């Protein structure tokens, strides 16, 4: 493309990643973005996460749109990436699956101890996202 | 919270940002994430963008789910952030609005020259997202 030639930069190759590698990459970064629908509008929220087997675990505040969604096992998406704008390389991983509130007190307490909130808001609800569909790619030169 | 005390880190204050500051922050970073619905499932895709007045402009490939969405002026979300996992400070901005294909040839060509694709995929469709709803916050300590 003219714009690429003008900039002297060719596009990177996009290599698809397998499920195992995707979950390992996700587990290696502290932060991602959860996507869901609120009042018929799409929403994206950055949050910190942990990966526990086949689930992605995040915190949210009681009464949040996300917490309400999880009461009906709504499907949400969780995306994390590490992309370098200078070299235009890196990776992105997307997990899609049902979100549910973690209600078992011992389990919720364990996750609360592992997932330190970023803000002073009350984010004591624990949401678990099943990694039903896991896709990802790496940009290589 | 116990977990916060254990880590010796208190949560940051979340300060809401005005529309002007949000759009300026967005314009200052090369990369964000577009969120929309594909076959009833939420999707998040990292892309590069530019801010042109009251619109966020991105590229996509012809035939993409996003390109198809824009033919019906579907509402999408665009999120960008700059968050530091170590200090747990930074900002996040979310723009919600109708997405539409830029069809005027001169306008599309101008955006193609400004928005260099990251990959070698054909991403010649230009999508403009109206910044109808703009929200954002800064995390301060």
Short mmCIF file of C-alpha atoms in Angstrom, two decimals:
data_model
loop_
_atom_site.label_atom_id
_atom_site.label_comp_id
_atom_site.label_asym_id
_atom_site.label_seq_id
_atom_site.Cartn_x
_atom_site.Cartn_y
_atom_site.Cartn_z
CA UNK A 1 0.00 0.00 0.00
CA UNK A 2 1.19 3.50 -0.78
CA UNK A 3 0.97 4.60 2.84
CA UNK A 4 3.14 1.69 3.97
CA UNK A 5 5.72 2.34 1.26
CA UNK A 6 5.72 6.01 2.10
CA UNK A 7 6.46 5.17 5.72
CA UNK A 8 9.07 2.58 4.76
CA UNK A 9 7.35 0.03 6.96
CA UNK A 10 5.95 -3.24 5.73
CA UNK A 11 3.13 -4.97 7.58
CA UNK A 12 3.83 -7.71 10.10
CA UNK A 13 2.82 -11.32 9.58
CA UNK A 14 -0.08 -12.39 11.80
CA UNK A 15 0.55 -15.86 13.27
CA UNK A 16 -2.36 -17.59 14.99
CA UNK A 17 -1.63 -18.99 18.44
CA UNK A 18 -2.92 -22.14 20.08
CA UNK A 19 -5.08 -22.22 23.19
CA UNK A 20 -2.23 -23.17 25.55
CA UNK A 21 0.04 -20.40 24.39
CA UNK A 22 -2.81 -17.87 24.54
CA UNK A 23 -3.62 -18.71 28.16
CA UNK A 24 0.08 -18.65 29.09
CA UNK A 25 0.48 -15.18 27.55
CA UNK A 26 -2.65 -13.99 29.34
CA UNK A 27 -1.38 -15.35 32.66
CA UNK A 28 1.88 -13.47 32.16
CA UNK A 29 0.36 -9.97 32.10
CA UNK A 30 -1.51 -8.25 34.95
CA UNK A 31 -4.03 -6.28 32.93
CA UNK A 32 -6.66 -6.83 30.24
CA UNK A 33 -10.03 -5.54 29.10
CA UNK A 34 -13.43 -7.06 29.66
CA UNK A 35 -16.10 -6.44 27.03
CA UNK A 36 -19.82 -6.85 27.52
CA UNK A 37 -23.14 -5.21 26.73
CA UNK A 38 -24.85 -2.71 29.00
CA UNK A 39 -28.28 -1.41 28.06
CA UNK A 40 -27.75 -2.62 24.49
CA UNK A 41 -24.43 -0.74 24.20
CA UNK A 42 -21.00 -2.37 24.06
CA UNK A 43 -18.67 -1.56 26.95
CA UNK A 44 -14.95 -2.15 27.46
CA UNK A 45 -13.34 -1.88 30.92
CA UNK A 46 -9.67 -2.34 31.74
CA UNK A 47 -9.17 -4.54 34.79
CA UNK A 48 -6.53 -6.73 36.34
CA UNK A 49 -6.95 -10.48 36.13
CA UNK A 50 -5.54 -13.86 36.96
CA UNK A 51 -5.77 -17.07 35.02
CA UNK A 52 -6.83 -20.12 37.02
CA UNK A 53 -6.89 -23.23 34.86
CA UNK A 54 -9.57 -22.67 32.25
CA UNK A 55 -11.00 -19.49 33.76
CA UNK A 56 -10.06 -15.83 33.80
CA UNK A 57 -10.82 -14.23 37.17
CA UNK A 58 -11.46 -10.52 37.71
CA UNK A 59 -12.97 -8.28 40.40
CA UNK A 60 -15.86 -5.89 40.02
CA UNK A 61 -17.96 -3.74 42.29
CA UNK A 62 -21.28 -4.97 43.66
CA UNK A 63 -24.14 -3.65 41.56
CA UNK A 64 -21.93 -3.11 38.51
CA UNK A 65 -23.35 -3.88 35.08
CA UNK A 66 -20.88 -6.74 34.89
CA UNK A 67 -21.98 -8.20 38.22
CA UNK A 68 -25.61 -8.04 37.08
CA UNK A 69 -24.71 -9.74 33.81
CA UNK A 70 -23.07 -12.63 35.53
CA UNK A 71 -26.25 -13.51 37.36
CA UNK A 72 -27.64 -14.67 34.01
CA UNK A 73 -24.39 -16.30 32.85
CA UNK A 74 -24.01 -13.83 30.01
CA UNK A 75 -21.19 -14.34 27.57
CA UNK A 76 -18.43 -11.73 27.86
CA UNK A 77 -15.09 -11.26 26.16
CA UNK A 78 -11.72 -10.73 27.79
CA UNK A 79 -8.83 -9.38 25.78
CA UNK A 80 -5.20 -8.75 26.68
CA UNK A 81 -2.30 -7.76 24.50
CA UNK A 82 1.28 -6.59 24.49
CA UNK A 83 1.75 -4.56 21.33
CA UNK A 84 4.69 -2.30 20.56
CA UNK A 85 3.61 0.76 18.58
CA UNK A 86 7.19 1.45 17.51
CA UNK A 87 8.10 -1.95 16.06
CA UNK A 88 4.46 -2.94 15.41
CA UNK A 89 5.02 -6.38 16.83
CA UNK A 90 3.52 -8.19 19.80
CA UNK A 91 0.51 -10.34 20.56
CA UNK A 92 -3.19 -10.22 21.40
CA UNK A 93 -5.35 -12.86 23.07
CA UNK A 94 -9.14 -12.97 23.26
CA UNK A 95 -11.14 -15.24 25.58
CA UNK A 96 -14.89 -15.58 25.11
CA UNK A 97 -17.16 -17.36 27.56
CA UNK A 98 -19.84 -17.23 30.19
CA UNK A 99 -19.20 -15.01 33.19
CA UNK A 100 -20.40 -16.06 36.61
CA UNK A 101 -20.11 -14.68 40.12
CA UNK A 102 -17.88 -16.68 42.44
CA UNK A 103 -20.17 -17.19 45.43
CA UNK A 104 -18.34 -19.82 47.51
CA UNK A 105 -16.90 -17.73 50.38
CA UNK A 106 -13.55 -19.56 50.63
CA UNK A 107 -13.04 -19.40 46.87
CA UNK A 108 -13.97 -15.70 46.67
CA UNK A 109 -11.65 -14.94 49.61
CA UNK A 110 -8.75 -16.74 47.94
CA UNK A 111 -9.20 -14.74 44.73
CA UNK A 112 -9.55 -11.48 46.67
CA UNK A 113 -6.20 -12.15 48.28
CA UNK A 114 -4.58 -12.76 44.89
CA UNK A 115 -6.22 -9.95 42.91
CA UNK A 116 -5.27 -6.59 44.41
CA UNK A 117 -7.72 -3.82 43.40
CA UNK A 118 -6.27 -0.87 41.53
CA UNK A 119 -8.71 1.69 42.87
CA UNK A 120 -10.27 2.61 46.18
CA UNK A 121 -13.69 1.56 44.91
CA UNK A 122 -15.42 -1.40 46.46
CA UNK A 123 -14.65 -4.22 44.01
CA UNK A 124 -15.40 -7.16 46.25
CA UNK A 125 -17.38 -9.20 43.74
CA UNK A 126 -15.35 -11.91 42.03
CA UNK A 127 -16.27 -12.80 38.46
CA UNK A 128 -15.04 -15.91 36.74
CA UNK A 129 -15.01 -16.07 32.93
CA UNK A 130 -14.97 -19.52 31.37
CA UNK A 131 -12.40 -19.74 28.61
CA UNK A 132 -14.78 -21.46 26.18
CA UNK A 133 -13.30 -19.88 23.08
CA UNK A 134 -9.65 -18.80 23.11
CA UNK A 135 -8.02 -17.13 20.12
CA UNK A 136 -4.87 -15.13 19.71
CA UNK A 137 -2.17 -14.05 17.35
CA UNK A 138 1.37 -12.82 17.30
CA UNK A 139 2.64 -10.11 14.97
CA UNK A 140 6.07 -11.03 13.59
CA UNK A 141 8.53 -9.39 11.21
CA UNK B 1 -9.38 -4.66 52.33
CA UNK B 2 -7.15 -7.35 53.73
CA UNK B 3 -5.52 -8.05 50.39
CA UNK B 4 -4.63 -4.39 49.94
CA UNK B 5 -3.18 -4.13 53.42
CA UNK B 6 -1.23 -7.34 52.89
CA UNK B 7 0.32 -5.89 49.76
CA UNK B 8 0.97 -2.54 51.41
CA UNK B 9 -0.75 -0.78 48.53
CA UNK B 10 -3.80 1.40 48.87
CA UNK B 11 -6.19 1.86 45.99
CA UNK B 12 -5.90 4.85 43.69
CA UNK B 13 -8.49 7.60 43.48
CA UNK B 14 -10.55 7.47 40.30
CA UNK B 15 -11.03 10.98 38.85
CA UNK B 16 -13.55 11.42 36.05
CA UNK B 17 -12.31 13.29 32.99
CA UNK B 18 -14.17 15.69 30.72
CA UNK B 19 -14.84 15.09 27.05
CA UNK B 20 -12.05 17.38 25.81
CA UNK B 21 -9.39 15.81 27.97
CA UNK B 22 -10.57 12.32 27.01
CA UNK B 23 -10.29 13.04 23.29
CA UNK B 24 -6.88 14.67 23.77
CA UNK B 25 -5.59 11.61 25.65
CA UNK B 26 -6.99 9.33 22.96
CA UNK B 27 -5.33 11.39 20.23
CA UNK B 28 -2.00 11.09 22.05
CA UNK B 29 -1.74 7.29 21.85
CA UNK B 30 -1.49 5.18 18.68
CA UNK B 31 -3.43 2.15 19.82
CA UNK B 32 -6.81 1.24 21.29
CA UNK B 33 -9.43 -1.49 21.22
CA UNK B 34 -12.68 -1.56 19.35
CA UNK B 35 -15.56 -3.52 20.85
CA UNK B 36 -18.64 -4.74 19.02
CA UNK B 37 -20.92 -7.74 18.68
CA UNK B 38 -20.40 -10.52 16.15
CA UNK B 39 -22.98 -13.28 15.89
CA UNK B 40 -24.38 -12.28 19.28
CA UNK B 41 -20.94 -12.53 20.93
CA UNK B 42 -18.90 -9.58 22.17
CA UNK B 43 -15.58 -9.03 20.41
CA UNK B 44 -12.58 -6.80 21.26
CA UNK B 45 -9.89 -6.06 18.66
CA UNK B 46 -6.77 -3.97 19.21
CA UNK B 47 -6.22 -1.51 16.35
CA UNK B 48 -4.43 1.75 15.69
CA UNK B 49 -6.49 4.90 15.40
CA UNK B 50 -6.52 8.60 14.86
CA UNK B 51 -8.83 11.22 16.29
CA UNK B 52 -10.31 13.66 13.77
CA UNK B 53 -12.53 16.20 15.46
CA UNK B 54 -15.43 14.30 16.97
CA UNK B 55 -14.65 10.98 15.34
CA UNK B 56 -12.26 8.12 15.96
CA UNK B 57 -10.96 6.65 12.70
CA UNK B 58 -9.64 3.10 12.28
CA UNK B 59 -8.92 0.69 9.43
CA UNK B 60 -10.39 -2.77 8.95
CA UNK B 61 -10.33 -5.40 6.24
CA UNK B 62 -13.11 -5.63 3.67
CA UNK B 63 -15.66 -8.26 4.69
CA UNK B 64 -14.71 -8.04 8.38
CA UNK B 65 -17.44 -8.29 10.97
CA UNK B 66 -16.76 -4.65 11.80
CA UNK B 67 -17.10 -3.55 8.18
CA UNK B 68 -20.43 -5.39 7.92
CA UNK B 69 -21.61 -3.78 11.14
CA UNK B 70 -20.92 -0.33 9.90
CA UNK B 71 -23.26 -0.76 6.96
CA UNK B 72 -26.12 -0.63 9.47
CA UNK B 73 -24.59 2.16 11.56
CA UNK B 74 -24.21 -0.14 14.56
CA UNK B 75 -23.00 1.34 17.82
CA UNK B 76 -19.50 0.26 18.77
CA UNK B 77 -17.16 1.16 21.62
CA UNK B 78 -13.57 2.30 21.37
CA UNK B 79 -11.33 2.17 24.41
CA UNK B 80 -7.75 3.28 24.95
CA UNK B 81 -5.73 3.47 28.11
CA UNK B 82 -2.29 4.00 29.54
CA UNK B 83 -2.15 2.13 32.81
CA UNK B 84 0.97 1.32 34.79
CA UNK B 85 0.69 -2.06 36.50
CA UNK B 86 3.55 -1.22 38.86
CA UNK B 87 2.29 2.10 40.23
CA UNK B 88 -1.37 1.34 39.42
CA UNK B 89 -1.90 4.78 38.00
CA UNK B 90 -2.85 6.03 34.54
CA UNK B 91 -5.99 6.66 32.57
CA UNK B 92 -8.66 5.01 30.46
CA UNK B 93 -10.99 6.59 27.88
CA UNK B 94 -14.09 5.03 26.31
CA UNK B 95 -15.89 6.39 23.25
CA UNK B 96 -19.28 5.02 22.29
CA UNK B 97 -21.03 5.81 19.03
CA UNK B 98 -22.22 4.75 15.62
CA UNK B 99 -19.62 3.32 13.27
CA UNK B 100 -19.83 4.03 9.56
CA UNK B 101 -17.70 3.23 6.53
CA UNK B 102 -15.91 6.21 5.01
CA UNK B 103 -16.92 5.92 1.37
CA UNK B 104 -15.82 9.26 -0.12
CA UNK B 105 -12.65 8.27 -2.06
CA UNK B 106 -10.62 11.38 -1.23
CA UNK B 107 -11.51 11.13 2.45
CA UNK B 108 -10.71 7.41 2.62
CA UNK B 109 -7.40 8.00 0.81
CA UNK B 110 -6.43 10.73 3.25
CA UNK B 111 -7.09 8.47 6.24
CA UNK B 112 -5.23 5.57 4.60
CA UNK B 113 -2.18 7.78 4.27
CA UNK B 114 -2.35 8.76 7.94
CA UNK B 115 -3.20 5.35 9.43
CA UNK B 116 -0.39 2.90 8.65
CA UNK B 117 -1.55 -0.74 8.96
CA UNK B 118 0.28 -2.93 11.47
CA UNK B 119 -0.12 -6.16 9.55
CA UNK B 120 0.21 -7.37 5.98
CA UNK B 121 -3.54 -8.05 5.84
CA UNK B 122 -5.71 -6.01 3.53
CA UNK B 123 -7.20 -3.38 5.83
CA UNK B 124 -8.30 -0.86 3.23
CA UNK B 125 -11.74 -0.14 4.67
CA UNK B 126 -11.89 3.01 6.75
CA UNK B 127 -14.32 3.10 9.66
CA UNK B 128 -15.31 6.27 11.42
CA UNK B 129 -16.73 6.08 14.95
CA UNK B 130 -18.80 9.04 16.09
CA UNK B 131 -17.79 10.12 19.58
CA UNK B 132 -21.38 10.41 20.81
CA UNK B 133 -20.59 9.37 24.36
CA UNK B 134 -17.13 10.02 25.77
CA UNK B 135 -16.13 8.96 29.27
CA UNK B 136 -12.82 8.51 30.98
CA UNK B 137 -10.98 8.53 34.25
CA UNK B 138 -7.55 8.99 35.68
CA UNK B 139 -6.17 6.92 38.54
CA UNK B 140 -4.26 9.13 40.99
CA UNK B 141 -2.35 8.49 44.20
#
